[in-house]
PDB file of C-alpha atoms in Angstrom:
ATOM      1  CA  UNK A   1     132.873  39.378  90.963  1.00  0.00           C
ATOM      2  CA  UNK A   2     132.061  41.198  94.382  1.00  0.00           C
ATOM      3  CA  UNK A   3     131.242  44.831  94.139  1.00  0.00           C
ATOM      4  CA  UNK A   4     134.032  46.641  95.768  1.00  0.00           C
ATOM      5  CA  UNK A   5     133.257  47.819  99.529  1.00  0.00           C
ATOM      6  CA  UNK A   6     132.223  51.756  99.172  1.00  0.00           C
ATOM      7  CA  UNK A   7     132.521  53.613 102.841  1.00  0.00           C
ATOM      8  CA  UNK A   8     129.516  55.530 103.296  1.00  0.00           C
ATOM      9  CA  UNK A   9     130.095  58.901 105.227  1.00  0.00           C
ATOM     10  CA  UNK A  10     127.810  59.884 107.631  1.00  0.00           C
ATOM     11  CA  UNK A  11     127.742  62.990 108.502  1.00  0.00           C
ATOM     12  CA  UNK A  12     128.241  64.252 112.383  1.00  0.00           C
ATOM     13  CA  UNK A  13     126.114  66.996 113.646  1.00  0.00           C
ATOM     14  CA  UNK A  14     127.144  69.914 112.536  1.00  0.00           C
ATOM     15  CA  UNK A  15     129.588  72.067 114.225  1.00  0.00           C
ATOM     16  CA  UNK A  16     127.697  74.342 117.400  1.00  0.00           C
ATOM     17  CA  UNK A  17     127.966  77.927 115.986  1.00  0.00           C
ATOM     18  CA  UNK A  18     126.206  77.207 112.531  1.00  0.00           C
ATOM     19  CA  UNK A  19     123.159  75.686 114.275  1.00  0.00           C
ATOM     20  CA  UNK A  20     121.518  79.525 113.772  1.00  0.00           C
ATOM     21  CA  UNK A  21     122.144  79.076 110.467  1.00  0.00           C
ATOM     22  CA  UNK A  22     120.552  75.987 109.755  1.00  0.00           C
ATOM     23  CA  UNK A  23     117.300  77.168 112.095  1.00  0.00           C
ATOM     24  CA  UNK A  24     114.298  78.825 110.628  1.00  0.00           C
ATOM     25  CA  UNK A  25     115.158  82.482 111.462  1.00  0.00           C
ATOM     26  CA  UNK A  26     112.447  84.778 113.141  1.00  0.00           C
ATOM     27  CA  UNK A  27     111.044  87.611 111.633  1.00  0.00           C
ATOM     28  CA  UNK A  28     113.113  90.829 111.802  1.00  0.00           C
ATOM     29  CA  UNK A  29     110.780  93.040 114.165  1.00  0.00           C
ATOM     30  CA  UNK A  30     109.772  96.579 112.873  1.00  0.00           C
ATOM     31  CA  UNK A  31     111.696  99.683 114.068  1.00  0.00           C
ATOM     32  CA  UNK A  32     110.600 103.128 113.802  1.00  0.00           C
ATOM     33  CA  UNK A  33     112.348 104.677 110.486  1.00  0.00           C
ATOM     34  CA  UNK A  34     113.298 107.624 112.632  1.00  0.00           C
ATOM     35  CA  UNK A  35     115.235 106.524 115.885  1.00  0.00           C
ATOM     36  CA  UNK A  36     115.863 102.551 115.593  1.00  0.00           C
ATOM     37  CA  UNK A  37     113.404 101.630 117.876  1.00  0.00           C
ATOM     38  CA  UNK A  38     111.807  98.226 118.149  1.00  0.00           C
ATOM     39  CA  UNK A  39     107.891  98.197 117.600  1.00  0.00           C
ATOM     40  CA  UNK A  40     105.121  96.425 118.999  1.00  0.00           C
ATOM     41  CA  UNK A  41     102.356  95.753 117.047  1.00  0.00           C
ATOM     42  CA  UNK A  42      99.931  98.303 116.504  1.00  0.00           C
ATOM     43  CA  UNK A  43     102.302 101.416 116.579  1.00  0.00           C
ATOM     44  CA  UNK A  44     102.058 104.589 115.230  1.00  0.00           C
ATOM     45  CA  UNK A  45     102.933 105.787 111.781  1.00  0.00           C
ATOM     46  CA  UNK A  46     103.801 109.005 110.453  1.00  0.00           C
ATOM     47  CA  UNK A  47     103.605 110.535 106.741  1.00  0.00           C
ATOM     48  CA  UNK A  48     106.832 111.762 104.930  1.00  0.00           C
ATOM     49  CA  UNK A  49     105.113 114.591 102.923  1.00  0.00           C
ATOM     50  CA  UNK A  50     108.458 114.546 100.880  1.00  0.00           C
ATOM     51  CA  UNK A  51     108.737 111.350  99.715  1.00  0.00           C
ATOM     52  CA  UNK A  52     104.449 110.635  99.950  1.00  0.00           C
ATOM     53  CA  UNK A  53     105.230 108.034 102.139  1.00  0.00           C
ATOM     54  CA  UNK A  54     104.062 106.275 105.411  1.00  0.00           C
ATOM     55  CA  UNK A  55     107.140 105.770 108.225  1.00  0.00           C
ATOM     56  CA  UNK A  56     106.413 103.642 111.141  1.00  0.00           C
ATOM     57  CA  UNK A  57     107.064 105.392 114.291  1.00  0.00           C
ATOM     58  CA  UNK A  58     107.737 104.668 117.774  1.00  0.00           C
ATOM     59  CA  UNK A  59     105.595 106.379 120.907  1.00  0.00           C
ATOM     60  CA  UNK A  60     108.242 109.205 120.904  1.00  0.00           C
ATOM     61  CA  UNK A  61     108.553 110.256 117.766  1.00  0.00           C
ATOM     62  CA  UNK A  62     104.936 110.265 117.046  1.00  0.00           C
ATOM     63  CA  UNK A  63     104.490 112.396 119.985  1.00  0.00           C
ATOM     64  CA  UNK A  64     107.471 114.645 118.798  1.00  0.00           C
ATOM     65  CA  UNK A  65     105.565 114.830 114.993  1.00  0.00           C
ATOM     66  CA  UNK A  66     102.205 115.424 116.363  1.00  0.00           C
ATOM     67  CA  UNK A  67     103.099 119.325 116.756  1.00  0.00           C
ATOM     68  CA  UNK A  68     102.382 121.189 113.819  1.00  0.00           C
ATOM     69  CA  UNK A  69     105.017 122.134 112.096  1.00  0.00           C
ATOM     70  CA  UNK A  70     107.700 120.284 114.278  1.00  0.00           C
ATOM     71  CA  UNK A  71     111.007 118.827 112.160  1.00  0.00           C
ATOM     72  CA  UNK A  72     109.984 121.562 109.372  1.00  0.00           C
ATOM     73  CA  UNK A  73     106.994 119.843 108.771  1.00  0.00           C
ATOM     74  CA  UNK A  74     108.344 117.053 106.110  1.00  0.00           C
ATOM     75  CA  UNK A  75     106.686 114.518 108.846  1.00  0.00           C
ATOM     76  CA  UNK A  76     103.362 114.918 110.285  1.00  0.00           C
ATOM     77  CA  UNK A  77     102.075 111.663 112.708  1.00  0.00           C
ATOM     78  CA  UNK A  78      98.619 110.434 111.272  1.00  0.00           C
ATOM     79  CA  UNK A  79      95.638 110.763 113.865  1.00  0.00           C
ATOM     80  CA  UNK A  80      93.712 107.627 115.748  1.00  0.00           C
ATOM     81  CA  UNK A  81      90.228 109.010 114.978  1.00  0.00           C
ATOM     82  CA  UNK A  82      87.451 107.618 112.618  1.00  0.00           C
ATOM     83  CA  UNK A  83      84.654 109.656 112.695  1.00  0.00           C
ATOM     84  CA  UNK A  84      81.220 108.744 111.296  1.00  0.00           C
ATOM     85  CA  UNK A  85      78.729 111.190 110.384  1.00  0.00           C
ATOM     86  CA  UNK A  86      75.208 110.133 107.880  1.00  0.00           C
ATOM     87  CA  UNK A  87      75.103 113.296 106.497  1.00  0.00           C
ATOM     88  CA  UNK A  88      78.030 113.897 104.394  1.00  0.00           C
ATOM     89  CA  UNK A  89      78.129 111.082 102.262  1.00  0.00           C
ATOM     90  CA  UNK A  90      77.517 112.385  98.955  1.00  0.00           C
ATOM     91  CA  UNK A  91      74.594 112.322  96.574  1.00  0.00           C
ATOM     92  CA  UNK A  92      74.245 109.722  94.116  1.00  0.00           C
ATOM     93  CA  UNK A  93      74.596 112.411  91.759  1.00  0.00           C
ATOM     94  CA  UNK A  94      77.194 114.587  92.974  1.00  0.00           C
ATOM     95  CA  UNK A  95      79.165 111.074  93.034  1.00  0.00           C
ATOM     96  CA  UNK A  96      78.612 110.786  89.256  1.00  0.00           C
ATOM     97  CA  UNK A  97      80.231 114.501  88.812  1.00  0.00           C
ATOM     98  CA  UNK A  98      83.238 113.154  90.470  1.00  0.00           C
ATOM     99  CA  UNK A  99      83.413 110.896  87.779  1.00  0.00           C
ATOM    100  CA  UNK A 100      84.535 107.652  90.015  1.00  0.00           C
ATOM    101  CA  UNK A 101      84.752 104.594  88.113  1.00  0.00           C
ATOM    102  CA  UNK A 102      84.003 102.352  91.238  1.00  0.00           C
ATOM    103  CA  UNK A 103      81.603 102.742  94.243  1.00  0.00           C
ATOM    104  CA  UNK A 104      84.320 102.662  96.762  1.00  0.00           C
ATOM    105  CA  UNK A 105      87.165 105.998  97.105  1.00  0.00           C
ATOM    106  CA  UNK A 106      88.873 107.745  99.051  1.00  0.00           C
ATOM    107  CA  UNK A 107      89.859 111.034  99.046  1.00  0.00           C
ATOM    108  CA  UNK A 108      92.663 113.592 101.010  1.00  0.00           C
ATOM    109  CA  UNK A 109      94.033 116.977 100.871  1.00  0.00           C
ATOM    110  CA  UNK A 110      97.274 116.961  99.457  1.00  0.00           C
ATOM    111  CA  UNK A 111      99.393 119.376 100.359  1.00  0.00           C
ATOM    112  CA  UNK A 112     102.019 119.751  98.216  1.00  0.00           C
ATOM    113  CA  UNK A 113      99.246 119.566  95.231  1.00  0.00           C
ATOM    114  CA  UNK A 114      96.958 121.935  97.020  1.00  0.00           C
ATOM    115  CA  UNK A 115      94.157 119.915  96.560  1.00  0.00           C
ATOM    116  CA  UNK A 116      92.021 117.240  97.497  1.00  0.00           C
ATOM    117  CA  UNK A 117      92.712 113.748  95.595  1.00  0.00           C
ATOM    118  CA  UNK A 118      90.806 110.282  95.699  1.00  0.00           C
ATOM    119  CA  UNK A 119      92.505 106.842  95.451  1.00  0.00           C
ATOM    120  CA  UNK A 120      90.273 104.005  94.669  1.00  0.00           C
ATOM    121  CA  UNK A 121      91.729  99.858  95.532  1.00  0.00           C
ATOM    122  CA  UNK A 122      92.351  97.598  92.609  1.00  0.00           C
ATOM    123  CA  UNK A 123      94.323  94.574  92.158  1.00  0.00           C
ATOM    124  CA  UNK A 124      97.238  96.793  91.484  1.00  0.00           C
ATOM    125  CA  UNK A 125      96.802  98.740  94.861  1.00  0.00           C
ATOM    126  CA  UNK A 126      95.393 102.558  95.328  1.00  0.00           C
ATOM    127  CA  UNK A 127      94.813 103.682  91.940  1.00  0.00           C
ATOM    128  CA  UNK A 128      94.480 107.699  91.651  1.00  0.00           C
ATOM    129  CA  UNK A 129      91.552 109.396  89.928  1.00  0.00           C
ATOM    130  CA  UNK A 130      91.798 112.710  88.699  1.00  0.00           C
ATOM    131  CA  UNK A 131      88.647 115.088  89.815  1.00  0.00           C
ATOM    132  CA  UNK A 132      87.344 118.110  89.378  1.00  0.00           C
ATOM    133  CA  UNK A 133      88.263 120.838  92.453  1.00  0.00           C
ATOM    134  CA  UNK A 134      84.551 122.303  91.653  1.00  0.00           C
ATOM    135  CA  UNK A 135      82.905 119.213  91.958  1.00  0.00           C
ATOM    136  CA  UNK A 136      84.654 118.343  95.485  1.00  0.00           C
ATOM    137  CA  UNK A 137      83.608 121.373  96.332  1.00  0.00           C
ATOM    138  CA  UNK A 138      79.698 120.657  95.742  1.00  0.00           C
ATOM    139  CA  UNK A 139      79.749 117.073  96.399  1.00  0.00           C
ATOM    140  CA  UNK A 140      81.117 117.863 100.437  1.00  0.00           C
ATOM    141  CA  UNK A 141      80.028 121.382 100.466  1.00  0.00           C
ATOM    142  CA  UNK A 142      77.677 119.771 103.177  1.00  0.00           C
ATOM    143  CA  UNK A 143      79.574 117.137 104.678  1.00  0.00           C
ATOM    144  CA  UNK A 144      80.820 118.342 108.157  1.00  0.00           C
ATOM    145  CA  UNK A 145      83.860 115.345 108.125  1.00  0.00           C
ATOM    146  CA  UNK A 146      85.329 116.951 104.785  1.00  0.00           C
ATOM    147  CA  UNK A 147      85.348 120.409 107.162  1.00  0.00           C
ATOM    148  CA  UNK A 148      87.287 118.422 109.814  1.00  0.00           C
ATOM    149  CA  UNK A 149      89.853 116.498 107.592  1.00  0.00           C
ATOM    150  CA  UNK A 150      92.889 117.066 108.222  1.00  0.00           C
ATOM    151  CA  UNK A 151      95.224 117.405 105.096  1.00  0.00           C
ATOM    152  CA  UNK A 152      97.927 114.548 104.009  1.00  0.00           C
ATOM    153  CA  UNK A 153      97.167 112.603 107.471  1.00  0.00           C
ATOM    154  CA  UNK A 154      93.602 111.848 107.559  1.00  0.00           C
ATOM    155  CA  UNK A 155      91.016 110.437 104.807  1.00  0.00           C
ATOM    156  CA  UNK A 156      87.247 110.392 104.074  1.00  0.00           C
ATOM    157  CA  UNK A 157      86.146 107.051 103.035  1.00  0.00           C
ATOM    158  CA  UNK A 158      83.382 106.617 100.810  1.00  0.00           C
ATOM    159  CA  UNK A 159      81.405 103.439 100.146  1.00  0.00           C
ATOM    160  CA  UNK A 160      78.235 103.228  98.201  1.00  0.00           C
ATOM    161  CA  UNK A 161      75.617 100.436  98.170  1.00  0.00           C
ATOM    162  CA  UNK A 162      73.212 101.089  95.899  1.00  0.00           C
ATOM    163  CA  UNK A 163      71.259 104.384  96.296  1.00  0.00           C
ATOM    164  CA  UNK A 164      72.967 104.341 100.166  1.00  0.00           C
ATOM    165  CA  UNK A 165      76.504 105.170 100.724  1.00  0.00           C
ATOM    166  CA  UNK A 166      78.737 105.064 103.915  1.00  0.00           C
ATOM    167  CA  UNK A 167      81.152 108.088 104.982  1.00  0.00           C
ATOM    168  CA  UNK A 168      83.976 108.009 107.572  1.00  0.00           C
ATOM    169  CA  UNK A 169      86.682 110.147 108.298  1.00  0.00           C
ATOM    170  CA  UNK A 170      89.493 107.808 108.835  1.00  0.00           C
ATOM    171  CA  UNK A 171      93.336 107.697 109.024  1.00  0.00           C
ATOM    172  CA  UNK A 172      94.588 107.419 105.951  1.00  0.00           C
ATOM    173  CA  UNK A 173      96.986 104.149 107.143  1.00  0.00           C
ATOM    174  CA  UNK A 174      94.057 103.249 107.759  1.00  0.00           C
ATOM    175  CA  UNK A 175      92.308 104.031 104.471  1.00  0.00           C
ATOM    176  CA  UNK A 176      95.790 102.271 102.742  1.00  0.00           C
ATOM    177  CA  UNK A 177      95.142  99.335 104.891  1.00  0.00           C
ATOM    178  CA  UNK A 178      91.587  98.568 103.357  1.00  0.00           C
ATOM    179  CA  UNK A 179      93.912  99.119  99.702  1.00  0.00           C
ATOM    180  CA  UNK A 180      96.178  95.981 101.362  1.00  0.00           C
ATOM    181  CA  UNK A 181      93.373  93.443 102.111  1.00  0.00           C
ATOM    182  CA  UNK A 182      91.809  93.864  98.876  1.00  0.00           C
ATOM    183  CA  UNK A 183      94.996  93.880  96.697  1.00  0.00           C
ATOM    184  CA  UNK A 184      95.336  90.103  99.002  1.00  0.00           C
ATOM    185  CA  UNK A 185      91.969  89.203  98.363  1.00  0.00           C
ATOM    186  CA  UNK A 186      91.155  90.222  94.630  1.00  0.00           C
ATOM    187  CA  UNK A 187      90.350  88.130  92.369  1.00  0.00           C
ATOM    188  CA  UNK A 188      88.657  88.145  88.769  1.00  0.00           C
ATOM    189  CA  UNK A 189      87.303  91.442  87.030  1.00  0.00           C
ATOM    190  CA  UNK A 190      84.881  92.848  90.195  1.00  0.00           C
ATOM    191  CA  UNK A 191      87.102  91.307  93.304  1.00  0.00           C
ATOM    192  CA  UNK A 192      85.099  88.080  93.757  1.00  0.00           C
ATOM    193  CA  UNK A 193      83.120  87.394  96.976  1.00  0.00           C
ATOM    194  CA  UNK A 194      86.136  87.089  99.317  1.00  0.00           C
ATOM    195  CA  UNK A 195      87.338  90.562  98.630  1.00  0.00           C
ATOM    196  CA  UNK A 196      83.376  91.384  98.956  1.00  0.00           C
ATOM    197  CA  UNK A 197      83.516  88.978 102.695  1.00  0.00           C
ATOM    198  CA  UNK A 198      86.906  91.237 103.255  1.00  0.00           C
ATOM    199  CA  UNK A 199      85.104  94.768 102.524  1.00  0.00           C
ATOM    200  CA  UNK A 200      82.228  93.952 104.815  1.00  0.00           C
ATOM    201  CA  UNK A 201      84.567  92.813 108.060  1.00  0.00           C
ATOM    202  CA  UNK A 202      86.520  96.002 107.244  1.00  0.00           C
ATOM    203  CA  UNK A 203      83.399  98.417 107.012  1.00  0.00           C
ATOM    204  CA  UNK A 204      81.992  96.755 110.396  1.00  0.00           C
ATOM    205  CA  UNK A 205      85.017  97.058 112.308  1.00  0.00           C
ATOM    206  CA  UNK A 206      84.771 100.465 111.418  1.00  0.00           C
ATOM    207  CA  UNK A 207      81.401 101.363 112.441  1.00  0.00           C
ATOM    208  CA  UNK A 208      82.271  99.431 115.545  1.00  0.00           C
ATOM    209  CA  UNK A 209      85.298 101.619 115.999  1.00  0.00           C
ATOM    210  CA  UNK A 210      84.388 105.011 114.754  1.00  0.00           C
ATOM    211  CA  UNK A 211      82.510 107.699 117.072  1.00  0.00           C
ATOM    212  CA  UNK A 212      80.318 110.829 116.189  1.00  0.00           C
ATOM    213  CA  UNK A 213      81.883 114.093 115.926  1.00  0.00           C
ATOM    214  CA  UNK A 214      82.367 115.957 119.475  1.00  0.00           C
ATOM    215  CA  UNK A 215      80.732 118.559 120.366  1.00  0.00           C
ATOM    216  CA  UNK A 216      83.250 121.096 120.128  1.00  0.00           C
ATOM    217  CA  UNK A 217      84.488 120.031 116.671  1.00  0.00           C
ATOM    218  CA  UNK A 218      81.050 120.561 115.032  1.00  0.00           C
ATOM    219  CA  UNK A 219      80.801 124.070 116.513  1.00  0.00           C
ATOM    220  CA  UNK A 220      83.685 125.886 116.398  1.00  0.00           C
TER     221      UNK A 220
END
C-alpha cells in the first residue's frame, strides 16, 4: 500500500506591514523624564529629592534645575566636577570610627535627613551604613572637598589601599555608576579580580578626569 500523497504548505513571505514585527526591534532611546526629549548619550541627570531618585535630563531642563531653588527645589541637576585633593582623605583611624565594613564608601549630605550618609557597593548594589554625625565631623574636619560638597547632588568618594587612601569629590551619578559596574562584575565573597580590574579602570579614569580645587573655591 502507497502512503497517501500529503500537500506540504509552504509558506509565502509574510504579508508587508508585519515585517517590523518579525525584525529585531532597536532599542527605545532615553528621553528626559521631564519634557519627552530624546537623549544622546552622555546627558545630564538630575536628582528627585522627593522620591531619592536620579531623572535623566535633557540640556534644557538641566539648565532650568541648575538654579537653586528653581521648580520648588524637589529637582536639583547634579554637577560635572570631580575634584581631587590628597589631603582630605581620612585617617586610617578616623576611618575605623566611622565604623565602615569595607575600604571603599561613599558619603553625601542628605537633605531631607539633615545629615551626611555613606553608601558602600555590594553585589546587591549601594548598601547604606549608618554613622556617627560626630565622627564625620572629625574624620573631614580637615578635608577641604567635604567643605565644598554640595548636598544630595555631589559625593566624596573614598578608597583605601592599605595605609593610603584616595579622596574625590565626585557626582554622585557618578559615584552610583562605580555601584553599577561592580554589582556587573561581582563575584564570590570579596568581588573577585574582575570587579578588582573594574575598580582600578574606574579610579584611573578618575584621576585622569578630576582637577584640583580652584583657586577661588579654596579661599572664599
Amino acid at each position: 500500500m502507497t502512503a497517501p500523497h500529503t500537500a506540504r504548505h509552504r509558506p509565502g513571505p509574510a504579508p508587508r506591514g508585519l515585517h517590523r514585527f518579525t525584525r529585531p526591534r532597536p532599542p527605545a532611546p532615553e528621553r528626559c523624564e521631564l519634557c519627552g526629549t530624546a537623549l544622546d548619550t552622555g546627558h545630564r541627570h538630575l536628582v528627585d529629592t522627593t522620591r531619592r531618585s536620579l531623572a535623566c535630563a535633557c540640556p534644557p531642563c538641566a539648565l532650568l534645575f541648575d538654579r537653586p531653588g528653581a521648580g520648588g527645589g524637589r529637582f536639583c541637576t547634579v554637577p560635572d566636577r570631580v575634584l581631587a585633593d590628597p589631603g582630605s582623605a581620612p585617617s586610617a583611624a578616623a576611618w575605623a570610627a566611622l565604623h565602615i565594613p569595607v575600604a571603599l564608601a561613599f558619603f553625601f549630605h542628605h537633605s531631607g535627613l539633615g545629615r551626611p550618609v555613606a553608601l558602600c557597593p555590594s553585589p546587591a548594589g549601594a548598601t547604606e551604613t549608618e554613622i556617627d554625625p560626630a565622627a564625620w565631623d572629625t574624620a573631614f574636619a580637615d578635608s577641604r572637598l567635604a567643605a565644598l560638597l554640595a548636598p544630595d547632588v555631589e559625593a566624596l568618594l573614598v578608597r583605601r589601599t592599605g595605609d593610603a587612601a584616595d579622596c574625590y569629590l565626585v557626582p554622585v551619578d557618578t559615584a552610583y555608576e562605580l555601584v553599577g559596574r561592580m554589582r556587573l562584575h561581582w563575584t564570590g565573597f570579596d568581588g573577585g579580580a574582575e570587579a578588582r580590574a573594574a575598580l582600578d579602570t574606574f579610579f584611573t579614569a578618575l584621576a585622569e578626569r578630576a582637577t584640583g580645587i580652584p583657586e577661588e573655591a579654596a579661599h572664599p
